[in-house]
Amino acid sequence: MRILRFGAMTLLLSLCSSSGLASADDGPVALLPFQGAQAVKVRQNVQKGLAAAEVDVVALKRVTAVVKNTKGYAKQAAKLDASTLVKTRVRRAEGRWIGDTEVRNAKGQRIEKFRNTSSSLIRLSNRIVAALMKSGRMPVAGAVGAAAAAPKAEPEVPAPTQPRLVIRPFTGAQTGKIRGAAVRGLRSEPVEMLPNKQFAAKAKRMGVNLKSEGGHVAPASALAVSGLIDGDVLYEDRVWSAYIRLVDGDSAKVISQHYYDASTSAALAKSVQANIGSDFRKDIRKLGVDVPGAAVAAPIAAATPTRPQSISSKEIEKDERTPKAKPKRRKGDLPAAVDIEIDFRVVHRTFNYKDDIRGDLRDYKLTAGPGVGTKFQYFPGAHFTAGVGAQFGVDFEWERLFKIDSTRRDATTGQEQSFPTESQQFLIGLRWRYPKGRWEPSVVLGYGVHRFSFGLSGPPVPGEDNTAGVPSVKYEFVRLGGGFRVAIGKKELFILATSIAFRGTFAVGGIGTSLWFPEAKANGMDALLMMGFALPKGFEIRLSGDYRRYGFDLNPVPPDPPYVAGGALDQYFGGALGVAWRH
């Protein structure tokens, strides 16, 4: 009798248990309290994400109250009528957020375990939601029993009024940046862009492999997609480049392809955004507007395009006969090859002696000497590439003061005398630069000559000194220096440039002759600061200030030198206003 009672009781409990489990399997999801740093925030984000995905989720307050008073996963699931329990431990390591998630059934048994990482809490939360949805254990709100498994009706695809495009994922480095630039560049065009996620989801439902040749045809026909944009991004020889293609939605045919390159990924993205719309506009227009087709995966050969705006048979034959042109480099994507500047200059000069023992030497001062100048930089490789070959060039500068007169009062007669004065400089050398976005640092190595000379006041007259009493100079030197140029402002309208260079002087001209200081030695330097404003077509207005100096060790020769002084300092302060063309 006892055995019968025990058997009946066991059967009854098993039936109740089976009944309870059956209802529990149809129950909602309960997010148990998460653990670790920022766990509360992640739990709230996951709750919102699941709710947005139409998952039936128990309110967080109710879950927290039940967990606080109930021990054991099975008992907690029973009180919450939940079919699934989710618990995550959040931690931060090496600058990234890590979430270890466990999924348990109504009996408290662990059925799933996975890990997600991200640099931000929001992305971490989104990845946890995506992983939970992928597990297939999240019940949809309102679905019961077999109804939950019933396929959801797909929304009807509206017919587009403009060519519908899908921007497919690009391949290579920095693809997110370049693809995003392509999306932004096409937004202003008369096209409709279908999200790639929706296109990929449609292909998955149709059982189509998008990586296979022509695999996009069936989903493109079903979604009325006229064409697809895809691309490859490369970084070779310090050059960023992108090949971007427009593919016909009804076949595997590439309608057109364009090439872009630049010295940095940011410059490449800027070029793609600025030019992709105009480059593909004509070909997108030829594709026309598709109408939604049957959502059936059909062979490629059977795909028949249906377009209100069709191309004539002659145009099709011409397009098939014409060989595809090799993608051309866009000049705007290459670094500047030519920089020409023409200036109006004003120069102020001072020449002063140090340790003038006898007091018979004259200092010199030029208040303001007007003149003209030009600067020229040429990088021949920049016509063809943005790589290393585009960074080596020639550097040339020339300036000349207008003919002026220097004056001095004769000590004997008291009369003022004038002396024709000339000044000229030219520099030539090799320049290497390294463009990096808005910045362009560079170094230069070259040769230069800088001359400042005085003529005679007139024909020689007995008892009168017709010389200026100040030595002429002609500096010959090797110049080594560096500097940078940077564009400033949102539209890069303002330019700032600076440079500094050492002048290793090996000849000094007239001051180094036997009439003055035959053992004179000198070295020099120069510095420049330029501010500019960019104009259309590559023109710029530039305002600059420069400084040059030469320091002398005069080394008077004993026992009877013509003059005695320890040293001298020759300084030039210049200012220039000019116009330049950079292309």
Coordinates of C-alpha atoms in Angstrom, one line a residue:
M1 CA 0.0 0.0 0.0
R2 CA 2.8 2.3 0.9
I3 CA 4.5 1.5 -2.4
L4 CA 1.4 2.4 -4.3
R5 CA 1.0 5.7 -2.4
F6 CA 4.7 6.6 -3.0
G7 CA 4.4 5.8 -6.7
A8 CA 1.3 7.9 -7.1
M9 CA 2.9 10.8 -5.3
T10 CA 6.0 10.6 -7.5
L11 CA 3.8 10.5 -10.6
L12 CA 1.9 13.6 -9.4
L13 CA 5.1 15.5 -8.6
S14 CA 6.6 14.7 -12.0
L15 CA 3.4 15.8 -13.8
C16 CA 3.5 19.1 -11.8
S17 CA 7.1 19.5 -12.5
S18 CA 6.6 18.9 -16.2
S19 CA 3.7 21.3 -16.3
G20 CA 5.8 23.9 -14.5
L21 CA 8.7 23.5 -16.8
A22 CA 6.6 23.7 -19.8
S23 CA 5.2 27.1 -18.7
A24 CA 8.7 28.2 -17.6
D25 CA 10.1 27.5 -21.1
D26 CA 7.6 30.0 -22.5
G27 CA 8.4 32.6 -19.8
P28 CA 10.4 35.8 -20.1
V29 CA 14.1 36.5 -19.6
A30 CA 15.3 37.8 -16.2
L31 CA 18.6 39.8 -16.0
L32 CA 20.0 38.9 -12.6
P33 CA 22.1 41.6 -11.0
F34 CA 25.4 42.1 -12.9
Q35 CA 28.7 42.2 -11.0
G36 CA 31.8 44.4 -11.3
A37 CA 32.6 48.0 -12.2
Q38 CA 29.8 49.8 -14.0
A39 CA 27.7 46.6 -13.8
V40 CA 24.5 48.6 -13.1
K41 CA 24.9 50.7 -16.2
V42 CA 25.6 47.7 -18.5
R43 CA 22.6 45.8 -17.1
Q44 CA 20.3 48.7 -17.8
N45 CA 21.7 49.0 -21.4
V46 CA 21.2 45.3 -22.0
Q47 CA 17.7 45.4 -20.7
K48 CA 16.9 48.3 -23.1
G49 CA 18.5 46.5 -26.0
L50 CA 16.6 43.3 -25.4
A51 CA 13.3 45.2 -25.0
A52 CA 14.0 47.0 -28.3
A53 CA 14.5 43.6 -30.0
E54 CA 11.0 42.7 -28.7
V55 CA 12.3 40.2 -26.2
D56 CA 10.0 39.5 -23.2
V57 CA 12.1 40.7 -20.2
V58 CA 11.2 40.8 -16.5
A59 CA 11.4 44.3 -15.0
L60 CA 14.7 44.9 -13.3
K61 CA 13.2 46.1 -10.0
R62 CA 11.2 42.9 -9.6
V63 CA 14.2 40.7 -10.4
T64 CA 16.4 42.6 -7.9
A65 CA 13.7 42.2 -5.2
V66 CA 13.3 38.4 -5.8
V67 CA 17.0 37.8 -5.9
K68 CA 17.5 39.6 -2.6
N69 CA 15.0 37.3 -0.8
T70 CA 15.5 34.0 -2.7
K71 CA 18.5 31.8 -3.0
G72 CA 19.1 29.4 -5.8
Y73 CA 18.7 29.9 -9.5
A74 CA 15.9 27.4 -9.9
K75 CA 13.8 29.0 -7.1
Q76 CA 14.5 32.5 -8.5
A77 CA 13.4 31.4 -12.0
A78 CA 10.2 29.8 -10.5
K79 CA 9.2 33.0 -8.6
L80 CA 9.9 35.2 -11.7
D81 CA 8.1 32.7 -14.1
A82 CA 11.3 33.1 -16.2
S83 CA 12.5 30.6 -18.7
T84 CA 16.0 32.1 -18.9
L85 CA 18.3 33.8 -16.5
V86 CA 21.2 36.0 -17.6
K87 CA 24.1 37.1 -15.4
T88 CA 27.2 39.1 -16.4
R89 CA 30.5 40.0 -14.7
V90 CA 32.0 43.3 -15.9
R91 CA 35.6 44.3 -15.5
R92 CA 38.2 46.5 -17.1
A93 CA 41.7 45.4 -18.2
E94 CA 44.3 47.1 -20.3
G95 CA 42.0 49.9 -21.3
R96 CA 39.2 47.6 -22.5
W97 CA 35.8 46.6 -20.9
I98 CA 35.3 42.8 -20.6
G99 CA 31.9 41.1 -20.0
D100 CA 31.7 37.4 -19.1
T101 CA 28.0 36.3 -19.5
E102 CA 26.3 33.2 -18.3
V103 CA 22.8 32.0 -19.5
R104 CA 20.9 29.5 -17.4
N105 CA 17.6 27.7 -17.9
A106 CA 14.6 27.5 -15.5
K107 CA 16.3 24.6 -13.6
G108 CA 19.4 26.8 -13.0
Q109 CA 21.6 24.9 -15.3
R110 CA 24.2 26.9 -17.3
I111 CA 23.4 26.5 -21.0
E112 CA 25.5 29.3 -22.6
K113 CA 28.7 31.1 -21.7
F114 CA 30.5 33.8 -23.7
R115 CA 32.8 36.8 -23.4
N116 CA 32.6 40.2 -25.1
T117 CA 35.1 43.0 -25.1
S118 CA 35.0 46.7 -26.2
S119 CA 36.6 50.0 -25.5
S120 CA 33.3 51.6 -24.4
L121 CA 30.5 50.5 -22.1
I122 CA 27.8 51.2 -24.7
R123 CA 29.4 49.0 -27.4
L124 CA 30.0 46.3 -24.8
S125 CA 26.3 46.3 -23.9
N126 CA 25.3 46.1 -27.6
R127 CA 27.6 43.2 -28.1
I128 CA 26.2 41.3 -25.2
V129 CA 22.7 41.9 -26.6
A130 CA 23.8 40.7 -30.0
A131 CA 25.3 37.5 -28.5
L132 CA 22.1 36.8 -26.5
M133 CA 20.0 37.2 -29.6
K134 CA 22.3 35.0 -31.6
S135 CA 22.0 32.2 -29.0
G136 CA 18.4 31.7 -30.0
R137 CA 17.2 31.5 -26.4
M138 CA 15.5 34.9 -26.1
P139 CA 11.7 34.6 -26.3
V140 CA 9.9 37.2 -28.4
A141 CA 7.3 39.2 -26.5
G142 CA 3.7 37.7 -27.0
A143 CA 4.9 34.5 -28.6
V144 CA 3.5 31.4 -27.0
G145 CA 4.3 27.8 -27.9
A146 CA 4.3 27.2 -31.6
A147 CA 3.3 30.8 -32.3
A148 CA 6.7 31.8 -31.1
A149 CA 8.4 29.7 -33.8
A150 CA 6.2 31.0 -36.5
P151 CA 8.1 33.0 -39.1
K152 CA 7.6 36.8 -38.9
A153 CA 6.2 38.3 -42.1
E154 CA 8.7 40.4 -43.9
P155 CA 7.8 44.1 -44.4
E156 CA 6.9 44.9 -47.9
V157 CA 9.7 46.7 -49.8
P158 CA 8.5 50.1 -51.1
A159 CA 9.4 50.9 -54.7
P160 CA 12.2 53.5 -54.9
T161 CA 11.8 56.8 -56.6
Q162 CA 15.6 57.2 -57.2
P163 CA 18.4 54.7 -57.9
R164 CA 18.8 52.6 -54.8
L165 CA 22.4 51.7 -53.8
V166 CA 24.0 49.6 -51.1
I167 CA 27.5 50.6 -49.8
R168 CA 29.1 47.2 -49.2
P169 CA 32.0 46.7 -46.7
F170 CA 35.4 47.7 -48.1
T171 CA 38.5 45.6 -47.8
G172 CA 41.9 46.6 -46.5
A173 CA 43.2 49.0 -43.8
Q174 CA 41.1 51.9 -42.4
T175 CA 38.1 50.6 -44.3
G176 CA 35.6 52.1 -41.9
K177 CA 37.0 55.6 -42.4
I178 CA 37.1 55.4 -46.2
R179 CA 33.7 53.7 -46.5
G180 CA 32.2 56.3 -44.2
A181 CA 33.6 59.0 -46.4
A182 CA 32.0 57.3 -49.4
V183 CA 28.6 57.3 -47.7
R184 CA 28.9 61.0 -46.8
G185 CA 29.9 61.9 -50.3
L186 CA 26.9 60.1 -51.9
R187 CA 24.3 61.6 -49.4
S188 CA 24.1 64.8 -51.5
E189 CA 23.5 62.9 -54.7
P190 CA 20.0 62.0 -56.0
V191 CA 20.2 58.4 -54.8
E192 CA 18.6 56.3 -52.1
M193 CA 20.9 54.3 -49.9
L194 CA 19.8 51.0 -48.4
P195 CA 21.5 49.9 -45.2
N196 CA 24.0 47.1 -45.8
K197 CA 22.7 45.3 -42.7
Q198 CA 19.2 45.1 -44.3
F199 CA 20.7 43.9 -47.6
A200 CA 22.9 41.2 -45.8
A201 CA 19.9 40.0 -43.7
K202 CA 17.8 39.6 -46.9
A203 CA 20.6 37.6 -48.5
K204 CA 20.8 35.4 -45.4
R205 CA 17.1 34.7 -45.4
M206 CA 17.3 33.7 -49.0
G207 CA 20.2 31.4 -48.4
V208 CA 22.5 33.4 -50.7
N209 CA 26.3 33.7 -50.3
L210 CA 27.2 37.4 -51.0
K211 CA 30.9 36.5 -51.4
S212 CA 30.2 34.3 -54.4
E213 CA 30.3 35.8 -57.9
G214 CA 26.8 37.2 -58.6
G215 CA 25.6 36.3 -55.2
H216 CA 24.1 39.8 -54.7
V217 CA 21.7 39.5 -57.7
A218 CA 18.8 37.8 -56.0
P219 CA 18.6 40.0 -52.9
A220 CA 19.3 43.1 -55.1
S221 CA 16.3 42.1 -57.3
A222 CA 14.1 41.5 -54.3
L223 CA 15.0 44.9 -52.7
A224 CA 15.0 46.9 -55.9
V225 CA 18.7 47.7 -55.6
S226 CA 20.1 49.2 -58.8
G227 CA 23.8 49.0 -57.9
L228 CA 26.4 48.2 -55.2
I229 CA 29.4 50.2 -54.2
D230 CA 32.4 48.3 -52.9
G231 CA 36.1 49.1 -52.7
D232 CA 39.7 48.1 -51.7
V233 CA 41.9 50.3 -49.5
L234 CA 45.7 49.9 -49.7
Y235 CA 48.7 51.3 -47.9
E236 CA 51.9 50.7 -49.9
D237 CA 55.2 52.8 -50.1
R238 CA 53.7 55.3 -47.6
V239 CA 50.8 56.0 -50.0
W240 CA 47.1 55.5 -49.1
S241 CA 45.0 54.5 -52.1
A242 CA 41.4 53.3 -52.7
Y243 CA 39.9 51.5 -55.7
I244 CA 36.1 52.1 -55.6
R245 CA 33.7 50.3 -57.9
L246 CA 30.1 50.5 -59.0
V247 CA 28.6 47.1 -59.6
D248 CA 25.4 46.5 -61.5
G249 CA 22.7 45.1 -59.2
D250 CA 21.4 42.7 -61.8
S251 CA 24.7 41.1 -62.8
A252 CA 28.4 40.8 -61.7
K253 CA 29.4 43.5 -64.2
V254 CA 31.5 46.4 -62.9
I255 CA 29.9 49.5 -64.4
S256 CA 32.8 51.9 -63.5
Q257 CA 35.8 52.2 -61.2
H258 CA 37.7 55.2 -59.8
Y259 CA 41.1 55.5 -58.1
Y260 CA 42.0 57.8 -55.3
D261 CA 45.3 58.2 -53.4
A262 CA 46.8 60.5 -50.8
S263 CA 49.7 60.7 -48.4
T264 CA 47.5 60.1 -45.3
S265 CA 44.4 58.1 -44.6
A266 CA 42.6 61.3 -43.5
A267 CA 43.5 63.0 -46.8
L268 CA 42.3 60.0 -48.7
A269 CA 39.0 60.0 -46.8
K270 CA 38.6 63.7 -47.6
S271 CA 39.3 63.1 -51.3
V272 CA 36.8 60.3 -51.6
Q273 CA 34.1 62.3 -49.9
A274 CA 34.7 65.3 -52.1
N275 CA 34.9 63.5 -55.4
I276 CA 32.9 60.2 -55.3
G277 CA 29.5 61.8 -56.0
S278 CA 30.7 63.6 -59.2
D279 CA 32.8 60.6 -60.3
F280 CA 29.9 58.0 -60.2
R281 CA 26.9 60.4 -60.9
K282 CA 26.6 59.7 -64.6
D283 CA 26.9 55.9 -64.2
I284 CA 24.4 55.7 -61.4
R285 CA 22.0 57.7 -63.5
K286 CA 22.4 55.1 -66.3
L287 CA 21.5 52.3 -63.9
G288 CA 18.0 53.8 -63.4
V289 CA 15.4 52.8 -60.9
D290 CA 14.6 49.2 -60.2
V291 CA 11.3 47.8 -59.0
P292 CA 11.0 45.1 -56.2
G293 CA 11.3 41.6 -57.7
A294 CA 10.4 38.2 -56.4
A295 CA 12.4 37.2 -53.3
V296 CA 13.6 34.0 -54.9
A297 CA 17.3 33.0 -55.3
A298 CA 17.6 32.6 -59.1
P299 CA 20.6 31.7 -61.2
I300 CA 22.6 34.6 -62.5
A301 CA 21.8 33.9 -66.1
A302 CA 18.1 34.1 -65.3
A303 CA 18.3 37.5 -63.7
T304 CA 16.5 39.9 -66.0
P305 CA 16.8 43.7 -65.3
T306 CA 13.6 45.7 -65.3
R307 CA 14.3 49.4 -65.6
P308 CA 12.0 52.2 -66.6
Q309 CA 15.1 54.2 -67.6
S310 CA 16.8 51.7 -70.0
I311 CA 19.9 52.1 -72.1
S312 CA 19.7 51.7 -75.8
S313 CA 21.1 48.6 -77.5
K314 CA 23.7 50.8 -79.3
E315 CA 24.9 52.2 -76.0
I316 CA 25.2 48.7 -74.5
E317 CA 27.2 47.5 -77.6
K318 CA 29.5 50.5 -77.4
D319 CA 30.0 50.0 -73.7
E320 CA 30.9 46.3 -74.2
R321 CA 33.3 47.1 -77.1
T322 CA 35.1 50.0 -75.3
P323 CA 38.0 48.8 -73.2
K324 CA 37.9 49.9 -69.6
A325 CA 40.1 52.9 -69.1
K326 CA 42.8 52.6 -66.5
P327 CA 41.9 54.5 -63.4
K328 CA 43.6 57.9 -63.4
R329 CA 45.2 59.6 -60.5
R330 CA 43.5 62.7 -59.3
K331 CA 45.8 65.7 -59.2
G332 CA 44.1 67.1 -56.2
D333 CA 45.0 64.0 -54.2
L334 CA 48.7 64.4 -54.8
P335 CA 51.0 66.7 -52.7
A336 CA 51.9 70.1 -54.2
A337 CA 54.5 69.8 -57.0
V338 CA 55.2 73.5 -57.5
D339 CA 55.4 76.4 -55.1
I340 CA 56.3 79.8 -56.6
E341 CA 56.4 83.1 -54.7
I342 CA 57.1 86.7 -55.7
D343 CA 57.7 89.3 -53.0
F344 CA 58.2 93.0 -52.4
R345 CA 60.9 93.3 -49.7
V346 CA 62.2 95.8 -47.3
V347 CA 65.6 95.2 -45.6
H348 CA 67.2 96.9 -42.6
R349 CA 70.9 96.3 -42.0
T350 CA 73.4 97.0 -39.2
F351 CA 77.1 96.3 -39.3
N352 CA 79.0 96.9 -36.0
Y353 CA 82.6 96.3 -34.8
K354 CA 83.6 94.9 -31.5
D355 CA 86.8 95.9 -29.7
D356 CA 87.8 98.7 -32.1
I357 CA 91.1 99.5 -30.4
R358 CA 92.2 102.5 -32.5
G359 CA 88.7 103.9 -33.1
D360 CA 89.3 104.3 -36.8
L361 CA 86.6 102.0 -38.0
R362 CA 83.1 103.0 -39.1
D363 CA 79.9 101.1 -38.3
Y364 CA 77.1 101.0 -40.9
K365 CA 73.3 101.2 -40.8
L366 CA 70.8 100.9 -43.6
T367 CA 67.4 102.0 -42.3
A368 CA 65.2 100.6 -45.0
G369 CA 66.3 99.2 -48.4
P370 CA 63.4 98.2 -50.8
G371 CA 63.7 95.3 -53.2
V372 CA 62.1 92.3 -54.8
G373 CA 62.5 88.6 -54.4
T374 CA 61.3 85.2 -55.6
K375 CA 61.2 81.7 -54.2
F376 CA 60.7 78.5 -56.1
Q377 CA 60.2 74.9 -54.9
Y378 CA 59.7 72.0 -57.4
F379 CA 59.0 68.4 -56.6
P380 CA 58.9 66.6 -60.0
G381 CA 57.8 63.2 -58.5
A382 CA 54.6 64.7 -57.2
H383 CA 53.2 64.8 -60.7
F384 CA 53.0 61.0 -60.6
T385 CA 52.8 59.7 -57.0
A386 CA 52.2 60.7 -53.4
G387 CA 54.9 58.3 -52.1
V388 CA 58.6 58.8 -51.4
G389 CA 59.3 59.9 -54.9
A390 CA 57.1 63.0 -54.4
Q391 CA 59.0 64.3 -51.4
F392 CA 62.4 65.2 -53.0
G393 CA 62.7 68.5 -54.8
V394 CA 64.8 71.5 -55.7
D395 CA 64.8 74.7 -53.7
F396 CA 65.8 78.2 -55.2
E397 CA 65.6 81.7 -53.8
W398 CA 66.7 85.1 -55.2
E399 CA 66.4 88.6 -54.0
R400 CA 67.8 92.0 -54.9
L401 CA 67.6 95.5 -53.4
F402 CA 66.8 98.4 -55.7
K403 CA 69.8 100.6 -56.3
I404 CA 70.3 102.9 -53.4
D405 CA 72.9 105.4 -52.1
S406 CA 74.6 105.2 -48.8
T407 CA 75.9 108.5 -47.4
R408 CA 78.6 109.6 -45.0
R409 CA 80.1 113.0 -44.0
D410 CA 83.7 113.5 -45.0
A411 CA 85.8 114.2 -41.9
T412 CA 88.1 116.7 -43.8
T413 CA 85.8 118.8 -45.9
G414 CA 82.6 118.3 -43.9
Q415 CA 80.7 117.5 -47.1
E416 CA 78.2 114.6 -47.3
Q417 CA 79.2 112.0 -49.9
S418 CA 77.0 109.4 -51.5
F419 CA 78.1 105.8 -52.4
P420 CA 76.1 103.6 -54.8
T421 CA 75.0 100.5 -52.8
E422 CA 73.9 97.1 -54.0
S423 CA 72.7 93.9 -52.3
Q424 CA 71.8 90.6 -53.7
Q425 CA 71.3 87.0 -52.6
F426 CA 70.6 83.6 -54.2
L427 CA 70.2 80.2 -52.7
I428 CA 70.0 76.8 -54.4
G429 CA 69.6 73.4 -52.8
L430 CA 67.8 70.1 -52.4
R431 CA 64.7 69.9 -50.2
W432 CA 63.0 66.8 -48.6
R433 CA 59.6 67.0 -47.0
Y434 CA 57.3 64.6 -45.1
P435 CA 53.6 65.6 -45.5
K436 CA 51.5 64.5 -42.6
G437 CA 47.9 65.7 -42.9
R438 CA 47.9 69.5 -42.5
W439 CA 51.6 69.4 -41.5
E440 CA 54.5 69.5 -43.9
P441 CA 57.9 69.4 -42.1
S442 CA 61.0 69.6 -44.4
V443 CA 64.8 69.9 -44.4
V444 CA 67.0 71.7 -46.9
L445 CA 70.7 71.4 -47.9
G446 CA 72.2 73.8 -50.4
Y447 CA 74.7 76.5 -51.4
G448 CA 74.2 80.3 -51.3
V449 CA 75.8 83.6 -52.0
H450 CA 74.9 86.9 -50.2
R451 CA 76.5 90.1 -51.3
F452 CA 76.4 93.7 -50.0
S453 CA 78.8 96.1 -51.7
F454 CA 79.6 99.8 -52.0
G455 CA 80.9 101.8 -55.0
L456 CA 83.0 105.0 -55.1
S457 CA 81.5 108.4 -54.6
G458 CA 83.2 109.7 -57.8
P459 CA 86.5 110.0 -59.6
P460 CA 89.6 110.1 -57.3
V461 CA 90.5 113.6 -56.1
P462 CA 93.8 114.3 -54.4
G463 CA 93.4 114.7 -50.7
E464 CA 89.8 113.2 -50.6
D465 CA 88.7 109.7 -49.7
N466 CA 86.1 108.6 -52.3
T467 CA 85.5 105.2 -50.7
A468 CA 82.6 104.4 -48.3
G469 CA 85.0 103.5 -45.4
V470 CA 82.9 100.3 -44.8
P471 CA 84.1 97.0 -46.3
S472 CA 82.0 95.2 -48.9
V473 CA 81.0 91.6 -48.1
K474 CA 80.3 88.6 -50.3
Y475 CA 79.4 85.6 -48.2
E476 CA 79.6 82.2 -49.8
F477 CA 78.2 79.4 -47.7
V478 CA 76.7 75.9 -47.3
R479 CA 73.3 76.1 -45.8
L480 CA 71.6 73.3 -43.7
G481 CA 68.2 73.9 -42.2
G482 CA 64.7 72.7 -41.5
G483 CA 61.2 74.0 -40.9
F484 CA 57.5 73.2 -41.3
R485 CA 54.3 74.5 -43.0
V486 CA 50.9 73.9 -41.5
A487 CA 47.3 74.7 -42.7
I488 CA 45.0 76.2 -40.0
G489 CA 41.3 76.4 -39.7
K490 CA 38.3 74.3 -40.7
K491 CA 38.8 75.0 -44.4
E492 CA 42.6 75.3 -44.1
L493 CA 42.4 78.9 -45.3
F494 CA 45.3 80.1 -43.1
I495 CA 48.9 79.0 -43.4
L496 CA 51.8 79.2 -41.0
A497 CA 55.4 78.4 -41.9
T498 CA 58.7 78.8 -40.1
S499 CA 62.3 77.7 -40.8
I500 CA 65.8 78.1 -39.3
A501 CA 69.1 77.3 -41.0
F502 CA 72.9 77.4 -40.3
R503 CA 75.2 79.1 -42.9
G504 CA 78.7 77.6 -42.9
T505 CA 80.6 80.4 -44.5
F506 CA 83.8 79.7 -46.3
A507 CA 84.3 83.1 -48.1
V508 CA 83.6 86.7 -46.9
G509 CA 84.5 88.9 -49.8
G510 CA 86.1 92.4 -49.5
I511 CA 86.4 92.5 -45.7
G512 CA 88.7 89.5 -46.0
T513 CA 91.3 91.2 -48.3
S514 CA 94.6 92.7 -47.3
L515 CA 93.0 96.2 -47.1
W516 CA 90.9 95.2 -44.1
F517 CA 91.2 91.8 -42.3
P518 CA 92.9 89.2 -44.4
E519 CA 92.4 86.5 -41.7
A520 CA 88.7 87.2 -41.1
K521 CA 86.4 84.2 -40.5
A522 CA 82.6 84.2 -40.2
N523 CA 79.6 81.9 -39.8
G524 CA 75.9 82.7 -40.1
M525 CA 72.3 81.7 -39.7
D526 CA 68.9 82.7 -40.9
A527 CA 65.3 82.3 -39.6
L528 CA 61.9 83.0 -41.2
L529 CA 58.3 83.2 -40.0
M530 CA 55.5 83.4 -42.6
M531 CA 51.7 83.8 -42.3
G532 CA 49.5 83.2 -45.4
F533 CA 45.9 83.2 -46.6
A534 CA 44.7 80.7 -49.2
L535 CA 42.9 81.9 -52.3
P536 CA 41.1 79.9 -55.0
K537 CA 43.0 78.0 -57.7
G538 CA 46.1 77.4 -55.4
F539 CA 47.0 81.1 -55.0
E540 CA 48.1 82.5 -51.6
I541 CA 48.9 85.9 -50.1
R542 CA 51.9 85.7 -47.8
L543 CA 53.4 88.1 -45.2
S544 CA 56.7 87.1 -43.8
G545 CA 59.6 88.4 -41.6
D546 CA 63.1 87.1 -41.7
Y547 CA 66.4 87.5 -39.9
R548 CA 70.0 86.9 -41.0
R549 CA 73.2 87.4 -39.1
Y550 CA 76.9 86.8 -39.6
G551 CA 79.4 86.8 -36.7
F552 CA 83.0 87.6 -37.4
D553 CA 86.3 86.7 -35.8
L554 CA 88.5 89.4 -37.5
N555 CA 91.9 88.1 -36.4
P556 CA 94.1 91.2 -37.2
V557 CA 97.5 90.2 -38.4
P558 CA 100.5 91.5 -36.4
P559 CA 102.8 93.4 -36.4
D560 CA 101.2 96.2 -38.4
P561 CA 97.6 95.4 -39.4
P562 CA 95.7 98.0 -41.4
Y563 CA 92.9 97.9 -38.8
V564 CA 92.5 96.4 -35.3
A565 CA 89.3 94.9 -34.0
G566 CA 88.3 91.8 -32.3
G567 CA 85.1 91.0 -34.2
A568 CA 82.0 92.3 -36.0
L569 CA 78.3 91.5 -36.3
D570 CA 76.5 91.9 -39.6
Q571 CA 72.6 91.7 -39.2
Y572 CA 69.7 91.9 -41.6
F573 CA 66.1 92.3 -40.6
G574 CA 63.7 91.8 -43.6
G575 CA 60.0 91.9 -44.2
A576 CA 58.1 90.8 -47.4
L577 CA 54.6 90.9 -48.8
G578 CA 54.0 88.6 -51.7
V579 CA 51.7 86.4 -53.7
A580 CA 52.3 82.7 -54.3
W581 CA 50.9 79.8 -56.4
R582 CA 51.1 76.3 -55.0
H583 CA 49.8 73.4 -57.0

